[in-house]
Each structure stands twice: as C-alpha cells, then as structure tokens.
Short mmCIF file of C-alpha atoms in Angstrom, two decimals:
data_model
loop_
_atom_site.label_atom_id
_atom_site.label_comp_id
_atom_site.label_asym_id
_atom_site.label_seq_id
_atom_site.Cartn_x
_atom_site.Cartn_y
_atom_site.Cartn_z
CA UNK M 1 -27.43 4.89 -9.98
CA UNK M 2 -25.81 1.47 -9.66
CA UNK M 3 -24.48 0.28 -6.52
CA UNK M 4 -21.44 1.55 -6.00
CA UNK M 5 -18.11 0.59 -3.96
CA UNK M 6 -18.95 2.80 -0.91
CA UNK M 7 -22.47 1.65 -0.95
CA UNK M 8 -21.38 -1.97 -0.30
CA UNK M 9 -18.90 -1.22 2.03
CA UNK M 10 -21.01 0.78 3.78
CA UNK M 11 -23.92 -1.70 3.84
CA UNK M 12 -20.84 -4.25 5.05
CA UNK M 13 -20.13 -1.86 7.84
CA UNK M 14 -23.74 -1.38 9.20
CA UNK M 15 -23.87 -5.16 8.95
CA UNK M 16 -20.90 -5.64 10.80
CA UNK M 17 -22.06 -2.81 13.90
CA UNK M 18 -18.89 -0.80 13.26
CA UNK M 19 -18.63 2.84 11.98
CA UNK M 20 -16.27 2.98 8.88
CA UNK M 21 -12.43 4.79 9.07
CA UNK M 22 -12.36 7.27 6.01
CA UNK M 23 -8.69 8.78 5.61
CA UNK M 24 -7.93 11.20 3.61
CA UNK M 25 -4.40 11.63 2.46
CA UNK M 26 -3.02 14.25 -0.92
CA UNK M 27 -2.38 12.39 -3.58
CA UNK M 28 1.29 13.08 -5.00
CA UNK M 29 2.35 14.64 -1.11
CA UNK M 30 5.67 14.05 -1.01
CA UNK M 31 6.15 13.22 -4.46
CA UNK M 32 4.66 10.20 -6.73
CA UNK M 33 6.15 7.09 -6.25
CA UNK M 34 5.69 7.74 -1.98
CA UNK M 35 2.28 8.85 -2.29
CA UNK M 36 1.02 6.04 -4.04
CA UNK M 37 3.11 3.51 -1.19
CA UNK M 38 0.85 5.17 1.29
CA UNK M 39 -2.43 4.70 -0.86
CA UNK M 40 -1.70 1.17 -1.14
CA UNK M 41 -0.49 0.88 3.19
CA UNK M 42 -4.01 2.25 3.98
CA UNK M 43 -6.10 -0.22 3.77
CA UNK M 44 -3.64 -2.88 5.14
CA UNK M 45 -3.67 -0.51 8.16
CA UNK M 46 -7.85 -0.43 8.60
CA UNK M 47 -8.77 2.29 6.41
CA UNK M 48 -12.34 1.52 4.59
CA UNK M 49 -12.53 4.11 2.37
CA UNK M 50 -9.55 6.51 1.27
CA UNK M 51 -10.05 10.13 0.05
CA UNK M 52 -7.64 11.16 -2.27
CA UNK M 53 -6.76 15.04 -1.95
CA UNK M 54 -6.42 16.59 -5.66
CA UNK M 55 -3.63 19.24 -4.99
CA UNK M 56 -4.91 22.69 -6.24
CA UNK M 57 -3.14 26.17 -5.50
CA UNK M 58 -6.29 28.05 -3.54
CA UNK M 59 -7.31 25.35 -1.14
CA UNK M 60 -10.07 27.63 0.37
CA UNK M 61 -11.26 25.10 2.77
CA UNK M 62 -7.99 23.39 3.90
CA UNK M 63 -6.25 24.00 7.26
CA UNK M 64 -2.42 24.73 7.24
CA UNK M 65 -1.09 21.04 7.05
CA UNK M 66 -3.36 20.47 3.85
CA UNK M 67 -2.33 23.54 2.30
CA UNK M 68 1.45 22.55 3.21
CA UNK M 69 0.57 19.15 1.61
CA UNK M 70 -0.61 20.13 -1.41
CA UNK M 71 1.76 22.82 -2.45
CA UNK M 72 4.74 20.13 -1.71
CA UNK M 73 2.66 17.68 -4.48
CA UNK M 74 2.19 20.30 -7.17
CA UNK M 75 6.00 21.31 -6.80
CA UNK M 76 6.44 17.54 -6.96
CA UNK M 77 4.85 17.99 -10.28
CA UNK M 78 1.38 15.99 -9.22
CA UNK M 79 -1.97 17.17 -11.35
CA UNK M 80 -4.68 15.71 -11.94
CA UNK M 81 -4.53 13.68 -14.78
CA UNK M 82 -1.26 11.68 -12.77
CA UNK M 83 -3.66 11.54 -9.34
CA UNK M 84 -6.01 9.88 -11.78
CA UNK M 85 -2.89 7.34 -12.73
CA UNK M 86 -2.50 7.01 -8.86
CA UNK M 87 -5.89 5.59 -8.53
CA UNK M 88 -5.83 3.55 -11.61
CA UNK M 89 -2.60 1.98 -10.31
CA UNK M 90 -3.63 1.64 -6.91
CA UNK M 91 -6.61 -0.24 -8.59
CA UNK M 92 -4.83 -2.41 -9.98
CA UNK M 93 -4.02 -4.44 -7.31
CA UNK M 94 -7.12 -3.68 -5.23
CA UNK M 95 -10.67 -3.88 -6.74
CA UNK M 96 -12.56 -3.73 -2.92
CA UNK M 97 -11.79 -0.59 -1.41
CA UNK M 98 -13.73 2.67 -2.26
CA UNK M 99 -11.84 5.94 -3.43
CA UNK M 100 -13.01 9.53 -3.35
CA UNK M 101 -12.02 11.93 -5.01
CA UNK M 102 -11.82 15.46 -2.71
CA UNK M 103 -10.96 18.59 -3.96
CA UNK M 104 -11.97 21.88 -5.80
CA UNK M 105 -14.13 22.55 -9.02
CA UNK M 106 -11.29 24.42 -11.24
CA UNK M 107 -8.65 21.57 -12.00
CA UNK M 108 -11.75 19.19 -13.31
CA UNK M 109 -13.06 22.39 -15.58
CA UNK M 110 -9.63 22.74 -17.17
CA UNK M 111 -9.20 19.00 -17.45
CA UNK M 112 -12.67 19.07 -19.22
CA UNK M 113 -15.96 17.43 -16.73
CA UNK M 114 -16.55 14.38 -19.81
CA UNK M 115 -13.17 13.53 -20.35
CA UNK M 116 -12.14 13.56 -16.49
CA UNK M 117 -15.19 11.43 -15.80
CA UNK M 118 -14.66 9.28 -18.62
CA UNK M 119 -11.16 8.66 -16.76
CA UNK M 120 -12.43 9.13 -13.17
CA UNK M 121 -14.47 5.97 -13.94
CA UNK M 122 -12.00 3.80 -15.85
CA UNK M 123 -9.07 4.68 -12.80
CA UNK M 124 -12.15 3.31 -10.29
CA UNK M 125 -12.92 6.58 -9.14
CA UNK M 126 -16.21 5.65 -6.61
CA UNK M 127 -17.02 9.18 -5.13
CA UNK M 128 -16.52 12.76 -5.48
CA UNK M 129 -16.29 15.62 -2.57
CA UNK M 130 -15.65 19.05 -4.47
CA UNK M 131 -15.79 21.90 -1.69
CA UNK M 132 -16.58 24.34 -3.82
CA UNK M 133 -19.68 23.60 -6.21
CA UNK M 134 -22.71 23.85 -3.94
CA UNK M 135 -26.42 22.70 -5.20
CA UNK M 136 -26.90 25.54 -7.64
CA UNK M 137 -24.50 24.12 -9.49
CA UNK M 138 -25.46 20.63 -9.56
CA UNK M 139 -25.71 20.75 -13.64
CA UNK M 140 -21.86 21.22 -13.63
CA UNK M 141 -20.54 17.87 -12.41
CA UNK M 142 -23.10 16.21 -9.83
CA UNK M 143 -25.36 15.46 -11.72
CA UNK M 144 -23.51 13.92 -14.75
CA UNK M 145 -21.12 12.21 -12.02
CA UNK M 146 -24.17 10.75 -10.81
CA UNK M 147 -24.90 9.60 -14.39
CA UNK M 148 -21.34 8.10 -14.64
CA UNK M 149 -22.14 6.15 -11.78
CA UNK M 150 -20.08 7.98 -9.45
CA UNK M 151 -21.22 9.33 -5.72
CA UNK M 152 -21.61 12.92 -4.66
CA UNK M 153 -20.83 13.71 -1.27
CA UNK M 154 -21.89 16.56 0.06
CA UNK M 155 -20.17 19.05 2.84
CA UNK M 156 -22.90 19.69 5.52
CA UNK M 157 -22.25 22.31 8.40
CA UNK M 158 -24.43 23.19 11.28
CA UNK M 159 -25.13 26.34 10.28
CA UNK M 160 -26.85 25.43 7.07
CA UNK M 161 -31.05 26.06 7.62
CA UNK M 162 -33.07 23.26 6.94
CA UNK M 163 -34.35 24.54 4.15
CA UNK M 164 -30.64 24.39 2.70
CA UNK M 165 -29.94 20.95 3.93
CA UNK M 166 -32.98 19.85 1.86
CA UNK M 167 -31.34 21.56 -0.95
CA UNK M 168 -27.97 20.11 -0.82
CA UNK M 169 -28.76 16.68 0.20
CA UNK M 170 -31.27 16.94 -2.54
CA UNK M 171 -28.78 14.81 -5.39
CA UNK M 172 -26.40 13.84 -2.63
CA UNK M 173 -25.29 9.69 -1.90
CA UNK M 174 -22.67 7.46 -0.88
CA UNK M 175 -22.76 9.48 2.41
CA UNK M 176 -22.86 12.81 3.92
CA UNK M 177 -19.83 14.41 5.12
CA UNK M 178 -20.65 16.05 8.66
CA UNK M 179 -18.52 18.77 9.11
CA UNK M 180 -17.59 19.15 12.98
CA UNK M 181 -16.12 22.58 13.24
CA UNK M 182 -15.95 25.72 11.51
CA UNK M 183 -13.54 27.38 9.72
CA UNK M 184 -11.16 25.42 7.76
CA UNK M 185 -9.59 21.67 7.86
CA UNK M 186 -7.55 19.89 11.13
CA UNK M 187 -7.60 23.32 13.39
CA UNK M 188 -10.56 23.62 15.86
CA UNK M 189 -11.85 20.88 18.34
CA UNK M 190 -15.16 19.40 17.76
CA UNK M 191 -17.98 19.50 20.37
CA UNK M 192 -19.83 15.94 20.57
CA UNK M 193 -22.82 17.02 21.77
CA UNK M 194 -23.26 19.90 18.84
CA UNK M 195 -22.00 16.89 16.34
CA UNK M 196 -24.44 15.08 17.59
CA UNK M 197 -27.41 17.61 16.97
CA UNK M 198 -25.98 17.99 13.57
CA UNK M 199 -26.11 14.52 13.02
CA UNK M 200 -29.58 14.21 14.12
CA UNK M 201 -30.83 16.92 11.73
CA UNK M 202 -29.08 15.40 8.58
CA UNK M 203 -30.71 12.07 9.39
CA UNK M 204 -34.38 14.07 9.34
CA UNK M 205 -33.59 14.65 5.77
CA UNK M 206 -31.64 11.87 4.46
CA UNK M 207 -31.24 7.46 4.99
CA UNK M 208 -27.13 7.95 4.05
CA UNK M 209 -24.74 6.95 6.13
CA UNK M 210 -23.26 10.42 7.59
CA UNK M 211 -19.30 10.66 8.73
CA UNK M 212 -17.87 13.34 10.97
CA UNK M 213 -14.97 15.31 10.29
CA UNK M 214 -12.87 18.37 10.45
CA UNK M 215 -10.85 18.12 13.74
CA UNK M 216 -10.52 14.31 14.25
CA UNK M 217 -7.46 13.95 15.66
CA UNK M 218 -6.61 10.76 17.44
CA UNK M 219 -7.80 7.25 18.10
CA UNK M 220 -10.23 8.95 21.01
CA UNK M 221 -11.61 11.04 19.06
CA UNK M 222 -12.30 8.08 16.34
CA UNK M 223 -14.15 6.21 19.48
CA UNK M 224 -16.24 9.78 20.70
CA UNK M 225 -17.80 10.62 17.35
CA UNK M 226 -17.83 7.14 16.19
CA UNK M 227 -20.56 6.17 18.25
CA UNK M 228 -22.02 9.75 16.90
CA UNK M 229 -22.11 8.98 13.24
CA UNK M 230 -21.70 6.19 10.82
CA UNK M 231 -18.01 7.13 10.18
CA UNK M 232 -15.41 9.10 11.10
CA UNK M 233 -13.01 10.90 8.14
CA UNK M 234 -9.32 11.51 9.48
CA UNK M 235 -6.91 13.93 6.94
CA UNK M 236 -4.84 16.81 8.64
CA UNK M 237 -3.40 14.55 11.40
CA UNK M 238 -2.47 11.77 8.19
CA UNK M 239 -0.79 14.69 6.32
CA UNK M 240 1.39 15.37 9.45
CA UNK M 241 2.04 11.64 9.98
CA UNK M 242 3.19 11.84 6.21
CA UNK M 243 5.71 14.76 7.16
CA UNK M 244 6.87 13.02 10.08
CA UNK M 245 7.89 9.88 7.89
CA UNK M 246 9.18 11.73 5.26
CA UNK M 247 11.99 13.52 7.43
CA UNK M 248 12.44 10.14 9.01
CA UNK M 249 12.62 8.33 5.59
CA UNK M 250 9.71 6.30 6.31
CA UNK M 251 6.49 7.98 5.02
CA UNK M 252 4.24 4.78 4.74
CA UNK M 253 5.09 3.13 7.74
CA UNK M 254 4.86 6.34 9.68
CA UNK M 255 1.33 6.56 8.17
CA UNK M 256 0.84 2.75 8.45
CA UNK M 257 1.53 2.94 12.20
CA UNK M 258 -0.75 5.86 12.80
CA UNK M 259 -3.54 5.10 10.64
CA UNK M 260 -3.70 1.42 12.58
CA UNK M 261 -4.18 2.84 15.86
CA UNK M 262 -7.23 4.76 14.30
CA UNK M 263 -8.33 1.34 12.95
CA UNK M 264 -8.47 -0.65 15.87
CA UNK M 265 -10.00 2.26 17.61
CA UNK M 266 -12.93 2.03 14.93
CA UNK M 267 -13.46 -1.33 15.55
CA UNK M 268 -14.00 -0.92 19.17
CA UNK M 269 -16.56 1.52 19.08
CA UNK M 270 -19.37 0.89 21.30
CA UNK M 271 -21.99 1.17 18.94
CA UNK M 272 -25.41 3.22 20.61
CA UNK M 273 -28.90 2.85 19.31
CA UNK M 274 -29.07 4.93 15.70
CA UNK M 275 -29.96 8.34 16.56
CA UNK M 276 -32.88 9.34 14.82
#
C-alpha cells in the first residue's frame, strides 16, 4: 500500500510524543446538515482522526447510545451512499485529517464492495473498521480495500489466543483497535492494567500503532490509557454529547466543548517508555 492519511498522522504523532484522539461520531445522527457541522467542529476541537459510524439496523456490537444514534440517522433518512457525500463534503474543505469508516459488512454488500470503494476513495475515505467480517473473510473487502489503498483496522479483544491475533493482524494496518472491555460499545469500565497486557501482546505481533477503546469516557480516562497505547478512540460519550446539544439546540458546540477537553487531555499525556 501507499502511505496513507493515518499513517502520516500517526508517524506525526509518535514524532510529536503524544498519543492521537480518535472520535467516533454516526454520521447523519441527528439528521444531515447537523451531522456534517460536527464532522467539520472535530478537528478544530483536537480530534486527529474521526470515525464515521455508518448507521445500520442490527448494530451487534454497539452499546445503547450507538444503537440510539444510529436508528435516529436512518429515520433521518442517512445511508450510505449520503455518509459517503458527508465525507466527500467534509473533504472538501479539509485534505489533512484521516477518516474511517466504522460499521457492519451488509450495507457495503448491497451498495456493491467495487462501486463503494470506487466512492470510498474518491470521498477520501482513509480507513475501514467493519465489526463484523473477521480474517476468514479477508477476500470480501480487506483485501481489495487494501488494494484501493485504503486501511483495515482490525477489532482485537483479550480473549483472542495468539494464534488468532496472528491471524487477524495478519492483513491488518493503519492501527489496531484495542478493545478495553467486553461486551458491547460505551457500557463497562476498562481495567488499565488488563489494557495494558493486551497491549503488550498485540505489540509481540505487530509494529502498528494500537488505540484503546470501548469504555473511554472522560478526559481521565484519555490521560490513563493514553500513556497505555498509542491512542485513545472516544464514541458513546460523543453520541451523548450530540443528544445533549441537540435538545439544547446546539449539537456542535456541545460536541465542540466536550471533545476539547478530551484534546487537551491528549496532549498532556505523560508519555512512558513504549511497552514492548
């Protein structure tokens, strides 16, 4: 593959001594027009790299505030080929800032895997995280993602052997997601000492950057497990900030506000040795 967006920024990041702020938010959550004036606030408010939710109707991995977030989006009349627009018109005014793409495998089969990453790449799509395609089915989109010149980011949890973590980091790049917790998105609290182990074994098998989350909640949190990993990936508690703003008419500065705590709590990290 080529260099891609998230590889520079990461690179930047380890350069600068700083763990990167991922944020995940679901693209068309309230509706259109709001979602994409919180795409645009995020990296104004620290984020590095954004994850843009694709709303789908079985969320099988999402907590109760993603779940909430996306059904609000597809009411709102949000698929895929408009979160697509989102990112091609976010693009348009920012050319630095790395999006992925996070979601499930059945909206990009309908859509059609050439033709969505035919559009993926012209919108400046950078990365892919799709929960539910694991390395057996790598043929299916990693691999000719990979091709496109897009990332694939892979979901590792501690219980996976390493025998399986060989397997699924096998095609992964951009980064590893860590995930913190079990069970589903924004519900349990992570442990930083069991992060930490997981961390360490992902690193055995892999020179990626790896970012925690799953349960990162606040701007100590962002500080705990950012001296853990390379990065720390914040969604559940955006999504709420989003509801929050939208009942008080102010969904992007509501996110804004939140989101910059988390980004000056990123940049004071006190950055320990790379655990190896």
């Amino acid at each position: 593959m080529t260099t891609t967006r998230i590889d520079r920024r990461m690179a930047k990041l380890k350069a600068e001594g700083r763990p990167a702020l991922v944020t995940y938010f679901m693209g068309g959550d309230p509706d259109y027009e709001t979602s994409l004036s919180i795409m645009k606030a995020l990296p104004k408010a620290g984020s590095d790299i954004i994850e843009l939710g694709m709303p789908f109707s079985d969320p099988m991995a999402d907590g109760p505030a993603i779940q909430a977030a996306g059904l609000r989006a597809l009411k709102a009349g949000q698929t895929l080929a408009r979160t697509l627009e989102m990112a091609r018109e976010f693009r348009a005014g920012d050319n630095d800032t790395p999006i992925v793409m996070m979601g499930y495998y059945n909206p990009i089969y309908i859509y059609g895997v050439d033709r969505f990453l035919t559009d993926a790449v012209a919108s400046g799509i950078d990365g892919l995280i799709i929960v539910d395609l694991p390395p057996e089915m790598d043929a299916e989109l990693c691999i000719p993602a990979l091709k496109a010149g897009i990332n694939f980011i892979r979901l590792i949890s501690s219980n996976a052997s390493d025998i399986r973590l060989k397997q699924q980091l096998g095609q992964a790049s951009g980064f590893v997601y860590c995930v913190s917790t079990h069970g589903t998105t924004g519900l349990a609290t992570p442990d930083p000492q069991k992060v930490r182990q997981l961390v360490r074994r992902i690193r055995a098998f892999t020179a990626l950057p790896v970012c925690v989350g799953f349960g990162i909640k606040s701007a100590d949190d962002v500080q705990t497990f950012g001296a853990i990993a390379d990065g720390v990936v914040v969604g559940s508690e955006i999504v709420h900030a989003i509801a929050r703003g939208v009942a008080m008419g102010s969904a992007a500065a509501s996110v804004g506000a939140f989101v910059s705590d988390l980004g000056n709590a990123v940049r004071s990290v006190p950055r320990a040795p790379r655990i190896e």
